[in-house]
mmCIF file of C-alpha atoms in Angstrom:
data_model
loop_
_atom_site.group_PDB
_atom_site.id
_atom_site.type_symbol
_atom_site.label_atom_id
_atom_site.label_comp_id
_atom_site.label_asym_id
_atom_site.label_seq_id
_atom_site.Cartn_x
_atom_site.Cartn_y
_atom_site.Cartn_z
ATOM 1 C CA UNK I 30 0.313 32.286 8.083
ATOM 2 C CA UNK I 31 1.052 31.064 4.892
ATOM 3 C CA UNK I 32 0.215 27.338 2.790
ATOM 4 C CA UNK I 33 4.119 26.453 3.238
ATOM 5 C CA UNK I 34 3.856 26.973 6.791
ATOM 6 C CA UNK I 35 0.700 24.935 6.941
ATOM 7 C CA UNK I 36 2.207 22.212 4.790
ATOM 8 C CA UNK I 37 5.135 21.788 6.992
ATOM 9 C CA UNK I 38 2.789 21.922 9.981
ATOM 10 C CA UNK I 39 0.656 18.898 8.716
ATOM 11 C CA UNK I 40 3.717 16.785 7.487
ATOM 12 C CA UNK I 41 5.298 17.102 11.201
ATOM 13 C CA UNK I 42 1.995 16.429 12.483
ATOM 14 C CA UNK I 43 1.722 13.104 10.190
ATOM 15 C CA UNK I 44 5.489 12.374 11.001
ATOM 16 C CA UNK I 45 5.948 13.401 14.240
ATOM 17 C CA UNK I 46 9.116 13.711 13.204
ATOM 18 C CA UNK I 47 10.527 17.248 12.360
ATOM 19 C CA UNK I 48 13.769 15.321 10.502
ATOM 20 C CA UNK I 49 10.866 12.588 8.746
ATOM 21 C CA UNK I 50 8.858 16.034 7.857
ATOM 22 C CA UNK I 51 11.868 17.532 6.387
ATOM 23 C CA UNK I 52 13.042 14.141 4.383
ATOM 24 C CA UNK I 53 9.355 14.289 2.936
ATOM 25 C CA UNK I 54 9.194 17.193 1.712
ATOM 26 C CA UNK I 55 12.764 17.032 0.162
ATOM 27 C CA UNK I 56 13.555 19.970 2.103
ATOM 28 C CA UNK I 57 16.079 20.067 5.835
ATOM 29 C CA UNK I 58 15.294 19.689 9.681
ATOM 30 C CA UNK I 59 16.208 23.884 10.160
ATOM 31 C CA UNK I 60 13.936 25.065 7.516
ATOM 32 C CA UNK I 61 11.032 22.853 8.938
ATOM 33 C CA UNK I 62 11.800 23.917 12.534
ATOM 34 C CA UNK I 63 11.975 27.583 11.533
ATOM 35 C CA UNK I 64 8.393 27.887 9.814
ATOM 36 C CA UNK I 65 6.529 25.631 12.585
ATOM 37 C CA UNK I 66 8.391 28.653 14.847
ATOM 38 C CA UNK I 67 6.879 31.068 12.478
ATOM 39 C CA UNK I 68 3.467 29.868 12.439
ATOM 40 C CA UNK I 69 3.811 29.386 16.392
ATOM 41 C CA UNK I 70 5.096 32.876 16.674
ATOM 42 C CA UNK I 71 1.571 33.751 14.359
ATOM 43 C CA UNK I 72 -0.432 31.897 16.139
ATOM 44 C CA UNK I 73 0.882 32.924 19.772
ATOM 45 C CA UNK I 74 0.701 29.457 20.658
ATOM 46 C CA UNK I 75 2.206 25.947 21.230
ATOM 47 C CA UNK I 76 1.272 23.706 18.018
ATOM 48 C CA UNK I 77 3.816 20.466 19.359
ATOM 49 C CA UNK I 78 5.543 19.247 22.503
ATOM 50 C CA UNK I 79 9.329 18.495 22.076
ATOM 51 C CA UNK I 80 11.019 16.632 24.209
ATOM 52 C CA UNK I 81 14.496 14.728 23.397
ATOM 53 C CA UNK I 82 12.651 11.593 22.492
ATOM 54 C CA UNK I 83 9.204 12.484 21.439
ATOM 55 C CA UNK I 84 7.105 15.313 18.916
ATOM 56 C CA UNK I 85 3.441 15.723 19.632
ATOM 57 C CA UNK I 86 0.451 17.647 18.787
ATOM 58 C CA UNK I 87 -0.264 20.174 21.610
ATOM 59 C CA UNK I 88 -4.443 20.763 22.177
ATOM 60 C CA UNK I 89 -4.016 23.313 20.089
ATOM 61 C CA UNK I 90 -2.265 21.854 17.165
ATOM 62 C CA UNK I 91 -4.692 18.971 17.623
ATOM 63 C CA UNK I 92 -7.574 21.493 16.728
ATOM 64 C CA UNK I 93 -5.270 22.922 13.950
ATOM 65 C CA UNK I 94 -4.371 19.762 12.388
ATOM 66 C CA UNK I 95 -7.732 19.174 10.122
ATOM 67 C CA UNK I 96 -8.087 23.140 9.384
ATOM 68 C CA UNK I 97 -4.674 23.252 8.370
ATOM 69 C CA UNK I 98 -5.515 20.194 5.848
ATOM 70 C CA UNK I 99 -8.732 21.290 4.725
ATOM 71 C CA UNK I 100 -6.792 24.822 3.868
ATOM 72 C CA UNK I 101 -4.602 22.973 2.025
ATOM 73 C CA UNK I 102 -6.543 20.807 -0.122
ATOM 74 C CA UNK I 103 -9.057 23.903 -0.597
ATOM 75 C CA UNK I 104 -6.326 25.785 -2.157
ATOM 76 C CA UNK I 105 -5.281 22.346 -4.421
ATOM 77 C CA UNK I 106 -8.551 22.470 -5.798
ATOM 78 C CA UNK I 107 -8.867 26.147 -6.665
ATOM 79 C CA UNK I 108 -5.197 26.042 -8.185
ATOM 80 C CA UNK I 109 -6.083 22.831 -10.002
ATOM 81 C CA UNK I 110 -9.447 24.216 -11.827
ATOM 82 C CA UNK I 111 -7.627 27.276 -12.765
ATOM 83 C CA UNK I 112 -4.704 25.082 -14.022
ATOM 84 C CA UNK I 113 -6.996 22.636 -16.055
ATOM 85 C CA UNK I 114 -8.938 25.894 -17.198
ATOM 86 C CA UNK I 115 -5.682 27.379 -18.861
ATOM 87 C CA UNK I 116 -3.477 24.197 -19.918
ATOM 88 C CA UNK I 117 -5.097 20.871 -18.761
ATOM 89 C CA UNK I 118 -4.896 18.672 -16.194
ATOM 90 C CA UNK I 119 -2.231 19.445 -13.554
ATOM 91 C CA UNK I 120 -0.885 18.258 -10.416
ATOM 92 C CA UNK I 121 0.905 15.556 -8.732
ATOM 93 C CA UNK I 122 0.153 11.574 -8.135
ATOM 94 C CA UNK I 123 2.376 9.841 -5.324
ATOM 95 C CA UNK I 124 1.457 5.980 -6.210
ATOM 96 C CA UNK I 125 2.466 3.002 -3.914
ATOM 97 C CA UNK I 126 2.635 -0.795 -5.420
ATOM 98 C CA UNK I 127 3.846 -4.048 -4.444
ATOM 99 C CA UNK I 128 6.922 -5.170 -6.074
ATOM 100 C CA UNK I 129 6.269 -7.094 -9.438
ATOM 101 C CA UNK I 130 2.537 -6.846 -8.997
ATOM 102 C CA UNK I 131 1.038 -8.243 -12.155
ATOM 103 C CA UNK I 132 -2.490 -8.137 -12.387
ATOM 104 C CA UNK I 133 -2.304 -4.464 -13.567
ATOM 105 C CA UNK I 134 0.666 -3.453 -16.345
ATOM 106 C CA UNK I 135 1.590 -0.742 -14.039
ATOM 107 C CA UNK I 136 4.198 0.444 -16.435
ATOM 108 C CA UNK I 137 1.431 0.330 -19.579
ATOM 109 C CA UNK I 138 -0.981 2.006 -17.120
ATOM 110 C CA UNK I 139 1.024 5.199 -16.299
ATOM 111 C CA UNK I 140 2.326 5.047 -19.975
ATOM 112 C CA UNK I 141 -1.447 5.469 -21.014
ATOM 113 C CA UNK I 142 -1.530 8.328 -18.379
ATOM 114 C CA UNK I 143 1.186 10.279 -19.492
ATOM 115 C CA UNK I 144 0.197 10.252 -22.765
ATOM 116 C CA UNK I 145 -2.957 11.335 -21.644
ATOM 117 C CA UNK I 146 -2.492 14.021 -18.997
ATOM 118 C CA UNK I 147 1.228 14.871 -19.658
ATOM 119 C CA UNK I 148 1.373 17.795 -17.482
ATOM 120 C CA UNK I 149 0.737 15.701 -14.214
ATOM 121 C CA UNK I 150 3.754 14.257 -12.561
ATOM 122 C CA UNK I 151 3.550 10.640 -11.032
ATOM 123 C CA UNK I 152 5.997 9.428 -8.812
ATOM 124 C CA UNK I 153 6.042 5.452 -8.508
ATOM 125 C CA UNK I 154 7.723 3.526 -5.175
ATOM 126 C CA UNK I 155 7.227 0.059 -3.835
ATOM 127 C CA UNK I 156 7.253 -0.826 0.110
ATOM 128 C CA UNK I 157 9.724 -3.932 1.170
ATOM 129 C CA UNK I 158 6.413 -4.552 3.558
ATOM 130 C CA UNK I 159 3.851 -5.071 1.530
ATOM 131 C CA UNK I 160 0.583 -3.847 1.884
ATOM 132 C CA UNK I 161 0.760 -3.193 5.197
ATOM 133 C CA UNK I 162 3.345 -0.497 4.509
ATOM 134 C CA UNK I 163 1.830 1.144 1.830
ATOM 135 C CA UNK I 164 -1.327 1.224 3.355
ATOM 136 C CA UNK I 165 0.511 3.168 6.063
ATOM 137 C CA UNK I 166 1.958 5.690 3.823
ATOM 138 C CA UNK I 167 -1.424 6.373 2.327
ATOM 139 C CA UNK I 168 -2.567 7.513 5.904
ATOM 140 C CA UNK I 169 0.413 9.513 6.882
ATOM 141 C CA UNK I 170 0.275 11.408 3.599
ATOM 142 C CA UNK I 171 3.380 10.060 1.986
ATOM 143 C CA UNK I 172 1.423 8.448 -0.762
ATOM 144 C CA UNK I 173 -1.806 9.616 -2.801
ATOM 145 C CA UNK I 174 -2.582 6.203 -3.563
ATOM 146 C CA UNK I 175 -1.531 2.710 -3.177
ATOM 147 C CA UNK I 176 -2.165 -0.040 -4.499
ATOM 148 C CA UNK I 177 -2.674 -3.326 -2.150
ATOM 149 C CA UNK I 178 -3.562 -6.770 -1.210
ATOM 150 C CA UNK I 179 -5.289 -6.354 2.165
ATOM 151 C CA UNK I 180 -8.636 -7.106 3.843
ATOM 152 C CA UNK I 181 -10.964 -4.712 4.556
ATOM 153 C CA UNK I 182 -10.340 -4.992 7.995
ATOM 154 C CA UNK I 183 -7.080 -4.463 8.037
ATOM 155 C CA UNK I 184 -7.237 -1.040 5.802
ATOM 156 C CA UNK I 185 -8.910 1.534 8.646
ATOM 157 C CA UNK I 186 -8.964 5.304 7.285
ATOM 158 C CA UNK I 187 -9.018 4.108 3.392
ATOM 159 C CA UNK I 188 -11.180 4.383 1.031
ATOM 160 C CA UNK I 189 -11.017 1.154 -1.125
ATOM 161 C CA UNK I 190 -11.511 0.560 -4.382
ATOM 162 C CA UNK I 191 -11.414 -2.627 -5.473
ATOM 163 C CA UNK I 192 -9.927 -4.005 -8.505
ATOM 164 C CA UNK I 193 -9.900 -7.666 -8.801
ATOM 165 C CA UNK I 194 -10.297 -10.695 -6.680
ATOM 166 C CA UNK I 195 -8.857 -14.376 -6.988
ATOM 167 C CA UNK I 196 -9.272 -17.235 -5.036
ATOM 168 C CA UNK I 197 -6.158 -19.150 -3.095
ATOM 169 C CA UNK I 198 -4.389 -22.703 -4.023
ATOM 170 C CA UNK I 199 -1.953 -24.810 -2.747
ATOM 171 C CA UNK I 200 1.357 -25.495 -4.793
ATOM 172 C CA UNK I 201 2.994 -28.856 -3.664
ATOM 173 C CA UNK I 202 6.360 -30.373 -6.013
ATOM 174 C CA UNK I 203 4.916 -32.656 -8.376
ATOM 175 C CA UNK I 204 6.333 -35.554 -6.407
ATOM 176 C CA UNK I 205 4.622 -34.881 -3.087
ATOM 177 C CA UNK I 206 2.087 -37.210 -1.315
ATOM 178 C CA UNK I 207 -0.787 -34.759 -2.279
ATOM 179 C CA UNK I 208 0.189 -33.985 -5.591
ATOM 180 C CA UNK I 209 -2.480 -36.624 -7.209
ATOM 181 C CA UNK I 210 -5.610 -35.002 -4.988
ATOM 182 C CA UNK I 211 -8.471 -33.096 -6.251
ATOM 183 C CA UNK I 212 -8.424 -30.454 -3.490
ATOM 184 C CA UNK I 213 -6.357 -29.965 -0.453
ATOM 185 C CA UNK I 214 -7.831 -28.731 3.023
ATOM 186 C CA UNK I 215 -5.602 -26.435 5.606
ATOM 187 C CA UNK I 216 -6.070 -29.713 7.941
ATOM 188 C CA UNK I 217 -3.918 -31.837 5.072
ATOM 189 C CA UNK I 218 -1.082 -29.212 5.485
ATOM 190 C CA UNK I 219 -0.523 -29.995 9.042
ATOM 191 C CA UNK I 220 3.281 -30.359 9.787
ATOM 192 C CA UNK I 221 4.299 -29.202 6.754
ATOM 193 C CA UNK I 222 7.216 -26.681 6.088
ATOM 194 C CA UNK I 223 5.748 -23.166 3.967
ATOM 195 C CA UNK I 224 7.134 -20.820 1.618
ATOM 196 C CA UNK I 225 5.323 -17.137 1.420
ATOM 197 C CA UNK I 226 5.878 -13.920 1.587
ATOM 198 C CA UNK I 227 7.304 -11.797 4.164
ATOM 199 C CA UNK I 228 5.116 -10.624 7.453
ATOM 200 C CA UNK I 229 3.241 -7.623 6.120
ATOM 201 C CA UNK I 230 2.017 -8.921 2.838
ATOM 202 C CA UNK I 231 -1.529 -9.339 2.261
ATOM 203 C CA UNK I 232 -1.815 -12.522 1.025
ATOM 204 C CA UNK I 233 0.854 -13.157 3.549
ATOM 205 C CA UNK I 234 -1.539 -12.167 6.965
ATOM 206 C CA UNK I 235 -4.696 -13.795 5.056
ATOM 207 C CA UNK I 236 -3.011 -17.105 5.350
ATOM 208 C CA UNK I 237 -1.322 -16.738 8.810
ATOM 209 C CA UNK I 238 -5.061 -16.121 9.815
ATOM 210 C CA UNK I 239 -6.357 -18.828 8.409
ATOM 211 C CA UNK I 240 -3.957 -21.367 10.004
ATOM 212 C CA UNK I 241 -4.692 -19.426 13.600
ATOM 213 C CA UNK I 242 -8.396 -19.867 13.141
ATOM 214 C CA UNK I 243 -7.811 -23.764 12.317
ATOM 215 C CA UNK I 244 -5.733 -23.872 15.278
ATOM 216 C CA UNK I 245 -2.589 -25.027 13.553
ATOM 217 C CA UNK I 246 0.577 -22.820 13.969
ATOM 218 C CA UNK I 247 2.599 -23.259 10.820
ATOM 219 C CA UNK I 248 6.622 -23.370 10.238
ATOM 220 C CA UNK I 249 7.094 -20.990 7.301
ATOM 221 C CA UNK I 250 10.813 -22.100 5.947
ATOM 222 C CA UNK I 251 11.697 -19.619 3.182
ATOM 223 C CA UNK I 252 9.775 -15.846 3.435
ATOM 224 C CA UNK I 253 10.373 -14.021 -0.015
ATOM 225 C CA UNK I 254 9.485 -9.952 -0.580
ATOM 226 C CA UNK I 255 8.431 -11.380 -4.341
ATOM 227 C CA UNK I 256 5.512 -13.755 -5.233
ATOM 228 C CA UNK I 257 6.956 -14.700 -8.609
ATOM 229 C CA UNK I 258 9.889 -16.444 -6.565
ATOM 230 C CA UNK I 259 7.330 -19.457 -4.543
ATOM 231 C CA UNK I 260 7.287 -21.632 -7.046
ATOM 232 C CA UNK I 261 10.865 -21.751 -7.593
ATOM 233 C CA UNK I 262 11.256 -22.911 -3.948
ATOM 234 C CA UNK I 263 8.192 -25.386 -3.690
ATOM 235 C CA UNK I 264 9.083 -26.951 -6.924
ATOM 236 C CA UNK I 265 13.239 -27.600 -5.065
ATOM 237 C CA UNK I 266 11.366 -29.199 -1.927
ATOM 238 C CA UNK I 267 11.809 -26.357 0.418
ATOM 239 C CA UNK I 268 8.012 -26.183 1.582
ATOM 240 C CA UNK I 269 4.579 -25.977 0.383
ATOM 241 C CA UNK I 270 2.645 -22.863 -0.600
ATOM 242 C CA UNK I 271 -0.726 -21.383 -0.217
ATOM 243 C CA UNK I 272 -0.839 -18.133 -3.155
ATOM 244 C CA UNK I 273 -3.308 -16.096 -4.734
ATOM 245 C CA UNK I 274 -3.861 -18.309 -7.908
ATOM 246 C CA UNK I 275 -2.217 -15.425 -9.758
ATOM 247 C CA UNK I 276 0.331 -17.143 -12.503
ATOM 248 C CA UNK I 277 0.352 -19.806 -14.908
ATOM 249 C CA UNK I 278 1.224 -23.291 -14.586
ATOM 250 C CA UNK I 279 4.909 -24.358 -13.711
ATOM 251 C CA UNK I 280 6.155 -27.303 -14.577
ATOM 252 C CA UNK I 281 7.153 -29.685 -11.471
ATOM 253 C CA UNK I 282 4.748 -28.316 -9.381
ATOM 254 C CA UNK I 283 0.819 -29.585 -8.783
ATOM 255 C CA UNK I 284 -1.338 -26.426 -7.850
ATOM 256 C CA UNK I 285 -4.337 -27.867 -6.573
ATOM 257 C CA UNK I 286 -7.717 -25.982 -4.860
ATOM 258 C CA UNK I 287 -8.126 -25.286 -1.619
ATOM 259 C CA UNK I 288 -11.444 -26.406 -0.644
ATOM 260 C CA UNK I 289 -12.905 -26.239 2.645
ATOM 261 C CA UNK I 290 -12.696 -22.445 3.214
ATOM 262 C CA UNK I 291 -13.317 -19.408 1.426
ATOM 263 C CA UNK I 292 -10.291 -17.886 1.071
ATOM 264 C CA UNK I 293 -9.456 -14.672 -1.317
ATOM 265 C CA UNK I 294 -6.943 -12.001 -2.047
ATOM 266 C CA UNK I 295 -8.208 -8.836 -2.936
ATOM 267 C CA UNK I 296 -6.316 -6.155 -4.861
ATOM 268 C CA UNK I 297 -7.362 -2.666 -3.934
ATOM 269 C CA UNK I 298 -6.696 1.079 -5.210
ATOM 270 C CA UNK I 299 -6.759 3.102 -1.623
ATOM 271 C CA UNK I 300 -6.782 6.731 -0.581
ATOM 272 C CA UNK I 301 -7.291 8.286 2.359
ATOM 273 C CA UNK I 302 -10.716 8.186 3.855
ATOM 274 C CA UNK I 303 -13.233 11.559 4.354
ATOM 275 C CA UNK I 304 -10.449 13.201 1.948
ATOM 276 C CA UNK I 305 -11.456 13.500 -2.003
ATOM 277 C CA UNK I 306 -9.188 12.543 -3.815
ATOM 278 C CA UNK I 307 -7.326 15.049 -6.215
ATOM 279 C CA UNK I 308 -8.375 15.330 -9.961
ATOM 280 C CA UNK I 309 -5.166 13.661 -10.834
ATOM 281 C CA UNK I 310 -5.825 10.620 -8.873
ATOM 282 C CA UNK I 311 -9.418 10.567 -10.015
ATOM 283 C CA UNK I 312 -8.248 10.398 -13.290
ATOM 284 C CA UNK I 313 -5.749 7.919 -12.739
ATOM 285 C CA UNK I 314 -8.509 6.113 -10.817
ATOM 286 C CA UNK I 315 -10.532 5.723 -13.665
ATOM 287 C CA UNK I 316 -8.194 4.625 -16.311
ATOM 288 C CA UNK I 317 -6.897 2.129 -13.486
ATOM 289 C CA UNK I 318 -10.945 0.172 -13.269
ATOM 290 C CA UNK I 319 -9.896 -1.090 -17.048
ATOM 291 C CA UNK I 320 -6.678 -2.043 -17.024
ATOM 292 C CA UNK I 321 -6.885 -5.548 -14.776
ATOM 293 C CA UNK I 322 -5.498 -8.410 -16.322
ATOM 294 C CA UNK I 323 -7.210 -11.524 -15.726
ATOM 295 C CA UNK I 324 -5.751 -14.101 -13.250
ATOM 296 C CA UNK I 325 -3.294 -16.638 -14.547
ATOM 297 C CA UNK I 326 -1.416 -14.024 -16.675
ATOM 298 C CA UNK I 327 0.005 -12.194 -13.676
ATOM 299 C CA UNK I 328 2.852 -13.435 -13.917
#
C-alpha cells in the first residue's frame, strides 16, 4: 500500500466515478483502475462494487475510506513542516468563487499571496451554479476552499467562515409605480415579473424562500449566471429585482429597502468540516479576514 494508491482510492470513493477520479487527478480511467486493483490485491479484499451503471463503497472500503484520508492528510502535514522547515511555505490551494464576485479583489488577494508565499501553487475556478456547486466541490474534495453566498443551512459538512454580510433591496426602473416609496414589502411585489440569478445561487435560493414562506410563487423572466448584469435588465423593463445591496447606484433605476423581513446574504470562506485545513489555506485564510471591501463598491 502506498499514498498514490490511497489517493486514488479516496478520489473514486468521493467520485464514484473511476473516469471522474481519473479526470481529477489529471491522470486516465486504466491507471486509476489498475492501483484500486493493486491496493485490492493488498488488501485481499473488495474496496467498491461495479456494476455497468453504478461504483460503490463495499463495507470494507466504507471502513477504509476515513483511514485512507486521515493517512493522507497525516503525511501532508509531516511533508509540509519539513518543507516550510527547509524553504517556506509549500503546498497547494484549490479555491472556488462565484463569477465576478466583488466584495473581495480576488485577483489583489492571491496577488498579495503569491508575493507572500511564492512557493504555494493556487489554482482559481468558478462554478456556472453558484454556491451550491462550489459548496459541493468543497465536500467531494475537488476544491480546498470556496468561497460562497449560502445559508448556514444549506452548507452541511463545512466549516464556515464568514466574511461579510449585507442586507437585500429591491431595484424597480425609475418609472415604475413603486419607484417614489420609502420601502417595498415582498407583498407589494405580487404579480410582478423578476430578474435574478440562476437556480443554485445563494442569493438566488434566499429569495425563492422568501416568496415560498409569504406564500407567493413568483415568475422570474430573465435568470443571469452574473449579478453585475440585473440592473441592466430591470432598468429596460424586463422585471423587478430583489439583490444583495452589493453595487452602487445606477442611473434609471430606484433601489429601495426591503422592509418587513430580515433578509441577508452572507459571503462565506468554507472547507470541509472535522478536516483542518492545510497550512496553505490557513494562510490564505487569514490574509482573506482583511481584504473585504465594503458594500456598495462591489461592483
Amino acid at each position: 500500500m502506498d499514498s498514490r494508491q490511497l489517493e486514488y482510492f479516496v478520489a473514486v470513493a468521493e467520485e464514484l466515478s473511476f473516469t471522474r477520479a481519473a479526470q481529477r487527478l489529471f491522470t486516465v480511467q486504466s491507471t486509476v483502475s489498475a492501483a484500486i486493483r493493486g491496493l485490492e490485491t493488498d488488501l485481499k479484499t473488495t474496496l467498491f462494487d461495479r456494476s455497468t451503471r453504478r461504483v460503490s463503497l463495499s463495507p470494507a472500503g466504507q471502513a477504509l475510506l476515513p483511514e485512507a484520508k486521515a493517512a493522507l492528510e497525516a503525511l501532508d502535514r509531516a511533508r509540509a513542516v519539513v518543507e516550510e522547515a527547509s524553504t517556506g511555505l509549500r503546498g497547494s490551494v484549490r479555491i472556488g468563487t462565484m463569477t465576478r464576485l466583488g466584495l473581495v479583489d480576488l485577483a489583489d488577494l492571491l496577488g498579495a499571496f503569491y508575493q507572500r508565499y511564492p512557493l504555494v501553487d493556487v489554482q482559481v475556478t468558478t462554478s456556472q451554479t453558484g454556491s451550491t456547486g462550489l459548496a459541493d466541490d468543497v465536500r467531494r474534495g475537488r476544491l480546498d476552499l470556496a468561497l460562497v453566498g449560502s445559508n448556514r443551512e444549506d452548507l452541511v459538512g463545512l466549516e464556515p467562515r464568514e466574511l461579510a454580510s449585507v442586507r437585500f433591496v429591491v431595484m424597480v426602473p425609475a418609472t415604475h409605480r413603486l419607484a417614489g416609496r420609502a420601502g417595498v414589502r415582498l407583498e407589494d411585489l405580487k404579480g410582478e415579473r423578476f430578474v435574478d440569478m440562476l437556480p443554485g445561487f445563494g442569493n438566488r435560493t434566499n429569495v425563492d424562500r422568501a416568496f415560498e414562506a409569504a406564500g407567493m410563487p413568483r415568475r422570474v423572466q430573465v435568470e443571469v449566471p452574473d449579478l453585475t448584469t440585473v440592473p441592466e435588465y430591470v432598468r429596460a423593463g424586463l422585471g423587478v429585482a430583489v439583490v444583495p445591496d452589493l453595487g452602487p447606484e445606477h442611473p434609471g433605476i430606484a433601489r429601495l429597502p426591503l422592509t418587513g423581513i430580515e433578509l441577508t446574504w452572507t459571503l462565506s470562506a468554507v472547507t470541509l468540516r472535522g478536516r483542518p485545513p492545510s497550512r496553505a489555506v490557513a494562510a490564505l485564510l487569514d490574509l482573506m479576514a482583511d481584504s473585504v471591501r465594503p458594500a456598495g463598491t462591489a461592483y
